[in-house]
Coordinates of C-alpha atoms in Angstrom, one line a residue:
M1 CA -0.1 0.0 0.0
N2 CA 1.1 3.5 -0.8
T3 CA 2.1 5.0 2.7
A4 CA 1.7 8.4 1.3
T5 CA -2.0 7.9 1.6
L6 CA -1.9 7.2 5.2
P7 CA -2.3 9.9 7.7
A8 CA 0.6 11.1 9.9
E9 CA -1.1 9.8 13.1
R10 CA -0.8 6.0 13.6
F11 CA -3.1 4.3 16.2
R12 CA -1.3 1.4 17.9
A13 CA -3.8 1.3 20.7
M14 CA -7.6 1.4 20.0
P15 CA -8.7 5.1 20.6
S16 CA -11.4 5.7 23.0
V17 CA -14.9 6.2 21.6
W18 CA -14.7 9.8 22.9
R19 CA -11.9 10.7 20.6
G20 CA -14.8 11.3 18.0
L21 CA -15.5 14.7 19.6
P22 CA -12.2 16.4 18.9
W23 CA -12.3 14.6 15.5
A24 CA -15.8 15.9 14.7
M25 CA -14.6 19.5 15.8
A26 CA -11.5 19.2 13.5
R27 CA -13.3 17.8 10.5
A28 CA -16.7 19.1 10.3
R29 CA -16.2 21.8 7.7
G30 CA -14.6 19.3 5.3
L31 CA -17.5 17.0 5.6
G32 CA -20.0 19.8 4.9
Q33 CA -21.3 19.9 8.6
S34 CA -21.3 22.7 11.3
R35 CA -18.9 21.9 14.1
L36 CA -21.5 22.2 16.7
T37 CA -24.1 20.0 15.2
L38 CA -21.7 17.2 14.3
T39 CA -19.9 17.3 17.8
L40 CA -23.3 17.2 19.5
T41 CA -24.4 14.3 17.3
M42 CA -21.3 12.4 17.9
A43 CA -21.7 13.0 21.8
A44 CA -25.5 11.6 21.7
A45 CA -24.2 8.6 19.7
V46 CA -21.6 7.7 22.3
L47 CA -23.8 8.3 25.2
R48 CA -26.8 6.4 23.7
H49 CA -25.1 3.6 21.7
R50 CA -21.6 3.3 23.4
P51 CA -21.3 -0.5 22.9
L52 CA -22.0 -0.1 19.2
M53 CA -19.8 2.9 18.8
R54 CA -17.0 0.9 20.6
R55 CA -17.6 -2.0 18.3
W56 CA -17.3 0.2 15.3
M57 CA -14.1 1.7 16.5
A58 CA -12.7 -1.9 17.0
V59 CA -13.6 -2.8 13.4
L60 CA -11.9 0.4 12.1
H61 CA -8.8 -0.2 14.3
E62 CA -8.3 -3.6 13.1
L63 CA -8.4 -2.5 9.6
H64 CA -6.2 0.4 10.1
A65 CA -3.7 -1.8 11.9
R66 CA -3.5 -4.0 8.8
G67 CA -3.2 -1.3 6.4
L68 CA -6.7 -1.7 5.0
L69 CA -7.9 1.8 6.2
A70 CA -6.2 5.0 5.4
D71 CA -8.2 7.5 7.6
L72 CA -9.5 6.2 11.0
P73 CA -11.0 9.5 12.2
A74 CA -12.9 10.1 8.8
E75 CA -14.3 6.6 8.8
Y76 CA -15.3 6.8 12.5
L77 CA -17.2 10.0 11.9
R78 CA -19.3 8.2 9.1
A79 CA -21.5 6.7 11.9
V80 CA -23.0 10.0 12.6
L81 CA -23.1 11.6 9.3
P82 CA -26.5 11.8 7.3
Y83 CA -27.7 8.7 5.4
V84 CA -30.0 8.8 2.3
H85 CA -32.8 6.8 4.1
M86 CA -34.5 8.9 6.7
G87 CA -35.9 5.8 8.6
V88 CA -32.4 4.5 9.4
S89 CA -31.5 5.2 13.0
T90 CA -27.9 5.8 14.4
A91 CA -27.8 2.2 15.9
D92 CA -29.0 0.8 12.6
R93 CA -26.4 2.9 10.6
I94 CA -23.5 1.7 12.7
R95 CA -24.6 -2.0 12.2
H96 CA -24.7 -1.3 8.5
L97 CA -21.3 0.1 8.4
I98 CA -20.0 -3.0 10.2
D99 CA -21.8 -5.4 7.9
H100 CA -20.5 -3.5 4.8
A101 CA -16.8 -3.5 6.2
D102 CA -17.0 -7.2 6.9
W103 CA -18.6 -8.0 3.4
L104 CA -16.2 -6.0 1.4
E105 CA -13.0 -7.7 2.3
A106 CA -14.8 -11.1 1.6
A107 CA -16.4 -10.0 -1.7
L108 CA -13.2 -8.7 -3.5
V109 CA -10.1 -10.9 -4.2
P110 CA -7.0 -10.4 -2.1
G111 CA -5.5 -7.0 -2.8
A112 CA -8.4 -5.4 -4.3
V113 CA -9.6 -3.8 -0.8
R114 CA -6.2 -2.4 -0.3
R115 CA -6.4 -0.8 -3.9
L116 CA -9.9 0.6 -3.0
V117 CA -8.9 2.1 0.3
S118 CA -5.8 3.7 -1.3
G119 CA -8.1 5.8 -3.4
E120 CA -7.6 3.7 -6.7
S121 CA -10.6 2.9 -8.8
L122 CA -11.1 -0.9 -9.8
P123 CA -12.0 -1.6 -13.5
L124 CA -14.5 -4.3 -13.2
A125 CA -15.0 -4.8 -17.0
S126 CA -14.0 -3.3 -20.2
L127 CA -16.8 -3.3 -22.7
T128 CA -16.5 -2.9 -26.5
P129 CA -16.2 0.9 -26.9
P130 CA -18.3 2.8 -29.8
R131 CA -16.6 4.4 -32.7
G132 CA -14.6 7.5 -31.7
F133 CA -14.0 6.3 -28.1
E134 CA -10.8 4.6 -26.7
S135 CA -12.6 2.7 -23.9
M136 CA -15.9 2.0 -22.0
R137 CA -15.5 0.5 -18.5
L138 CA -17.3 -0.3 -15.5
V139 CA -15.5 1.0 -12.6
L140 CA -15.9 0.3 -8.9
S141 CA -14.6 3.0 -6.4
R142 CA -15.1 4.6 -3.0
P143 CA -16.5 8.1 -2.8
A144 CA -13.8 10.8 -2.4
R145 CA -15.7 12.2 0.5
H146 CA -18.7 11.1 2.4
S147 CA -21.6 9.9 0.3
P148 CA -25.0 9.6 1.9
E149 CA -26.3 7.3 -0.8
G150 CA -23.8 4.5 -0.5
D151 CA -20.2 3.4 0.6
L152 CA -19.4 2.3 -3.1
L153 CA -19.8 3.7 -6.6
L154 CA -20.4 1.8 -9.7
T155 CA -19.6 4.0 -12.7
L156 CA -20.0 3.6 -16.3
A157 CA -17.3 5.6 -17.8
L158 CA -16.1 6.4 -21.5
R159 CA -13.0 7.9 -22.7
R160 CA -12.7 9.5 -26.2
E161 CA -9.9 8.6 -28.5
E162 CA -6.7 10.3 -27.8
R163 CA -5.9 13.0 -30.3
V164 CA -4.0 16.0 -29.1
H165 CA -3.9 15.2 -25.5
V166 CA -5.2 12.2 -23.2
A167 CA -8.8 12.9 -22.8
P168 CA -10.2 12.4 -19.3
P169 CA -13.0 9.7 -18.8
I170 CA -16.6 10.8 -19.0
E171 CA -18.9 9.5 -16.2
L172 CA -21.9 8.6 -18.0
C173 CA -23.8 7.2 -15.0
V174 CA -23.1 6.3 -11.4
V175 CA -25.0 4.1 -8.9
A176 CA -24.1 4.3 -5.2
F177 CA -24.7 1.3 -3.1
S178 CA -23.8 -0.5 0.0
C179 CA -24.0 -4.1 1.5
F180 CA -25.8 -4.5 4.8
R181 CA -28.4 -6.8 6.5
V182 CA -32.0 -6.2 6.1
E183 CA -34.4 -8.6 8.0
D184 CA -31.2 -10.6 8.9
R185 CA -30.1 -11.1 5.2
L186 CA -27.2 -9.4 3.4
C187 CA -28.6 -7.2 0.7
L188 CA -27.1 -5.1 -2.0
V189 CA -28.7 -1.7 -1.5
V190 CA -28.8 1.1 -4.0
G191 CA -29.1 4.4 -2.3
G192 CA -28.7 6.7 -5.3
I193 CA -28.5 6.8 -9.2
R194 CA -27.2 9.8 -11.0
G195 CA -26.3 10.7 -14.7
Q196 CA -23.8 13.1 -16.1
R197 CA -22.9 16.0 -13.8
H198 CA -19.7 17.6 -15.5
P199 CA -20.7 20.7 -17.5
V200 CA -18.2 20.0 -20.2
L201 CA -17.1 16.3 -20.1
R202 CA -20.3 15.0 -21.2
L203 CA -22.0 13.1 -24.2
S204 CA -25.0 14.2 -26.1
P205 CA -28.2 12.0 -26.3
V206 CA -27.2 11.0 -29.8
E207 CA -23.8 9.8 -28.6
I208 CA -25.3 8.1 -25.5
N209 CA -27.8 6.3 -27.7
N210 CA -25.1 5.1 -30.2
A211 CA -22.7 3.9 -27.5
L212 CA -25.2 1.8 -25.6
Q213 CA -27.2 0.7 -28.6
G214 CA -30.3 2.4 -27.3
W215 CA -30.1 1.5 -23.6
K216 CA -30.6 4.4 -21.1
P217 CA -27.4 4.5 -19.0
A218 CA -29.3 4.1 -15.6
V219 CA -31.3 1.1 -16.9
F220 CA -28.1 -0.5 -18.2
L221 CA -26.3 0.1 -14.8
M222 CA -29.2 -1.4 -13.0
R223 CA -28.8 -4.5 -15.0
V224 CA -25.3 -4.8 -14.0
M225 CA -26.4 -4.5 -10.5
Q226 CA -28.7 -7.3 -11.0
E227 CA -25.7 -9.4 -12.3
L228 CA -23.8 -8.4 -9.2
A229 CA -26.7 -9.6 -7.0
R230 CA -26.7 -12.8 -8.7
L231 CA -23.0 -13.3 -8.5
W232 CA -23.1 -12.5 -4.7
D233 CA -26.3 -14.3 -4.2
M234 CA -28.3 -11.8 -2.3
P235 CA -31.4 -9.5 -2.8
L236 CA -31.2 -6.3 -4.5
L237 CA -32.9 -3.4 -2.9
G238 CA -33.4 0.3 -3.9
L239 CA -34.4 3.4 -2.0
D240 CA -38.2 4.5 -2.5
A241 CA -38.3 8.3 -2.9
D242 CA -40.8 8.6 0.1
S243 CA -38.1 7.5 2.3
H244 CA -35.4 9.9 1.0
F245 CA -33.7 12.2 3.7
L246 CA -34.5 15.3 1.8
R247 CA -38.2 14.6 2.5
G248 CA -37.7 14.4 6.2
W249 CA -37.7 17.2 8.8
P250 CA -36.2 19.7 8.9
R251 CA -34.7 19.4 5.5
R252 CA -38.0 19.6 3.5
L253 CA -38.5 23.2 5.0
R254 CA -36.0 24.4 2.5
G255 CA -37.3 25.0 -0.9
R256 CA -34.3 23.9 -2.7
N257 CA -34.5 20.5 -0.9
L258 CA -38.1 20.0 -1.6
E259 CA -37.6 20.8 -5.4
T260 CA -34.7 18.3 -5.6
W261 CA -36.7 15.6 -3.8
Q262 CA -39.8 16.3 -6.3
R263 CA -37.4 15.6 -9.0
I264 CA -36.1 12.5 -7.3
D265 CA -39.6 11.3 -6.7
E266 CA -40.7 11.6 -10.3
S267 CA -37.5 9.8 -11.7
Y268 CA -37.3 7.0 -9.2
A269 CA -40.9 6.2 -9.4
A270 CA -40.8 5.6 -13.1
F271 CA -37.4 3.8 -12.7
W272 CA -38.5 1.2 -10.3
D273 CA -41.7 0.7 -12.0
H274 CA -39.7 0.1 -15.1
F275 CA -38.0 -2.8 -13.2
G276 CA -41.1 -4.2 -11.6
A277 CA -39.7 -3.4 -8.1
S278 CA -42.1 -3.9 -5.2
L279 CA -42.4 -1.6 -2.4
R280 CA -41.7 -2.9 1.2
S281 CA -43.1 -1.6 4.4
D282 CA -39.6 -0.4 5.4
G283 CA -39.1 2.1 2.5
W284 CA -37.0 0.0 0.4
R285 CA -37.8 -1.4 -3.2
L286 CA -37.2 -4.9 -3.8
L287 CA -35.9 -5.6 -7.3
P288 CA -35.9 -9.0 -9.2
R289 CA -32.6 -10.3 -9.9
D290 CA -33.6 -12.3 -13.0
S291 CA -35.5 -9.4 -14.7
D292 CA -36.7 -10.6 -18.3
E293 CA -33.8 -13.0 -18.9
A294 CA -35.2 -14.1 -22.2
L295 CA -34.8 -10.7 -23.6
A296 CA -37.8 -11.4 -26.0
A297 CA -38.4 -8.7 -28.6
T298 CA -42.1 -8.2 -28.3
A299 CA -42.9 -5.0 -30.0
L300 CA -45.5 -5.2 -32.8
S301 CA -43.8 -2.7 -35.0
P302 CA -41.1 -4.1 -37.1
E303 CA -38.9 -1.1 -36.5
K304 CA -39.3 -1.2 -32.7
R305 CA -38.8 -4.9 -32.9
A306 CA -35.4 -4.5 -34.6
R307 CA -34.3 -2.0 -31.9
Q308 CA -35.2 -4.4 -29.3
I309 CA -33.3 -7.1 -31.0
Q310 CA -30.2 -4.8 -31.2
R311 CA -30.5 -3.8 -27.5
A312 CA -30.7 -7.5 -26.5
D313 CA -27.7 -8.4 -28.6
F314 CA -25.7 -5.5 -27.0
W315 CA -26.8 -6.6 -23.6
M316 CA -25.8 -10.3 -24.2
R317 CA -22.4 -9.4 -25.5
S318 CA -21.8 -7.0 -22.7
A319 CA -23.1 -9.5 -20.1
N320 CA -20.8 -12.3 -21.4
Q321 CA -17.7 -9.9 -21.1
M322 CA -18.7 -8.7 -17.6
R323 CA -19.0 -12.3 -16.2
Q324 CA -15.6 -13.2 -17.6
E325 CA -13.9 -10.2 -16.1
F326 CA -15.8 -10.1 -12.8
K327 CA -13.9 -13.3 -11.8
L328 CA -10.7 -11.2 -11.8
L329 CA -11.6 -9.0 -8.9
L330 CA -14.8 -10.3 -7.4
Q331 CA -15.7 -13.5 -5.4
R332 CA -18.6 -14.8 -3.7
P333 CA -18.2 -14.5 0.1
E334 CA -18.3 -17.5 2.3
R335 CA -20.7 -17.5 5.2
R336 CA -18.2 -16.5 7.8
P337 CA -16.6 -13.3 9.2
A338 CA -13.8 -12.2 6.9
L339 CA -11.9 -10.3 9.7
G340 CA -10.7 -11.3 13.1
R341 CA -13.6 -9.9 14.8
N342 CA -17.0 -11.9 14.8
T343 CA -19.2 -9.4 13.2
V344 CA -21.8 -11.7 12.1
S345 CA -22.7 -13.0 15.4
D346 CA -22.4 -9.5 16.8
T347 CA -25.0 -8.1 14.3
V348 CA -27.3 -11.3 14.1
A349 CA -28.9 -12.7 17.2
E350 CA -27.7 -16.1 18.3
G351 CA -29.5 -19.0 16.5
E352 CA -31.0 -16.8 13.8
A353 CA -28.4 -17.6 11.2
G354 CA -28.6 -21.4 11.2
P355 CA -28.9 -23.5 8.2
S356 CA -32.6 -23.7 8.3
S357 CA -33.3 -20.1 9.0
A358 CA -34.6 -17.4 6.6
V359 CA -31.2 -16.3 5.9
D360 CA -30.5 -19.2 3.5
S361 CA -34.1 -19.5 2.1
D362 CA -35.5 -17.6 -1.1
S363 CA -38.4 -16.4 0.8
F364 CA -36.9 -12.8 0.7
L365 CA -36.7 -12.8 -3.1
P366 CA -39.6 -11.8 -5.4
P367 CA -40.8 -14.2 -7.9
P368 CA -39.3 -14.0 -11.3
Q369 CA -41.3 -11.6 -13.5
S370 CA -41.1 -10.0 -17.0
S371 CA -39.9 -6.4 -17.0
R372 CA -39.8 -3.8 -19.6
V373 CA -36.0 -3.6 -19.9
L374 CA -36.0 -3.9 -23.7
E375 CA -38.2 -0.9 -24.0
T376 CA -36.5 2.6 -24.3
G377 CA -36.9 3.3 -20.5
P378 CA -38.6 6.1 -18.7
A379 CA -38.5 9.4 -20.3
V380 CA -37.6 11.2 -17.1
L381 CA -34.1 9.3 -17.3
N382 CA -33.1 11.3 -20.4

């Protein structure tokens, strides 16, 4: 690991949970929080959930000691930073972070986690680039700063052919996700989806259509998430807009937040309906993992049917490439704690994870159903 990425302070002994108070004071501005709010939130978390905070500190200290964590204070503060689901409590958030840390090391091949925490992006798959482009890749990375939507980013990035100078990659679409337990079963949880944000490095609608053979970038990336859910053998959940933290108190009082949430609500509702995602009582949407595997071209119009066949052919070729290259970095975790600590027994009550329990059953998964993935996709995703 590149030692230049590590902070100057090394923690040989596990820091006290109260160290979070000076860390909050020192780092609040860099995290977009006020010093007073973040410090008080940290104090309340330690007072109300001290065993959980101590367990979170122990997890981070072990990872830090093994060189798998660059910045222990920043990671510790994530326990009290905002999360995208307004119904997730501080205690639940800490458990989610522990679950994710335990899963991540087991889900990637040796060495990949070290590359992630050092700030490197992992190229999961190289897809066939369209004409005029040097590459089209699926990239896995960690957010450069705290992301309320998820702890990992899956990015579809394209790079134009080099002419005068090396062109930077264009982020066509990004999915933010995490892995944690919902109803005592590990799930891939999508907290946010966004399209192009850069004012200059972006593609036109025509270029996007040509590059993806008619697929909407968000629809294509969610199909990739379904592939990952099948690889890791876990349910796939997405955030329902009604549970978004911008809709909660007191953020909804700001007009800008309300307008942003209304846009999210419009796009997410159409997006989840497109995939046939069912609404759960806890504010998550449950997506089928095997959405329209036949990829049947069903349009009545010959022109539309031809476009569906083209999209199906593009997906099948891309899926074959992904499945081969995923094996280089990803692996299916064994059902045991990956680290020295016993995080599984800490987050699941004793006796609930036995071989005959719901954890190993398929009762969590929705029945396979046909979606509209070969259609163009919701208009709001343009």
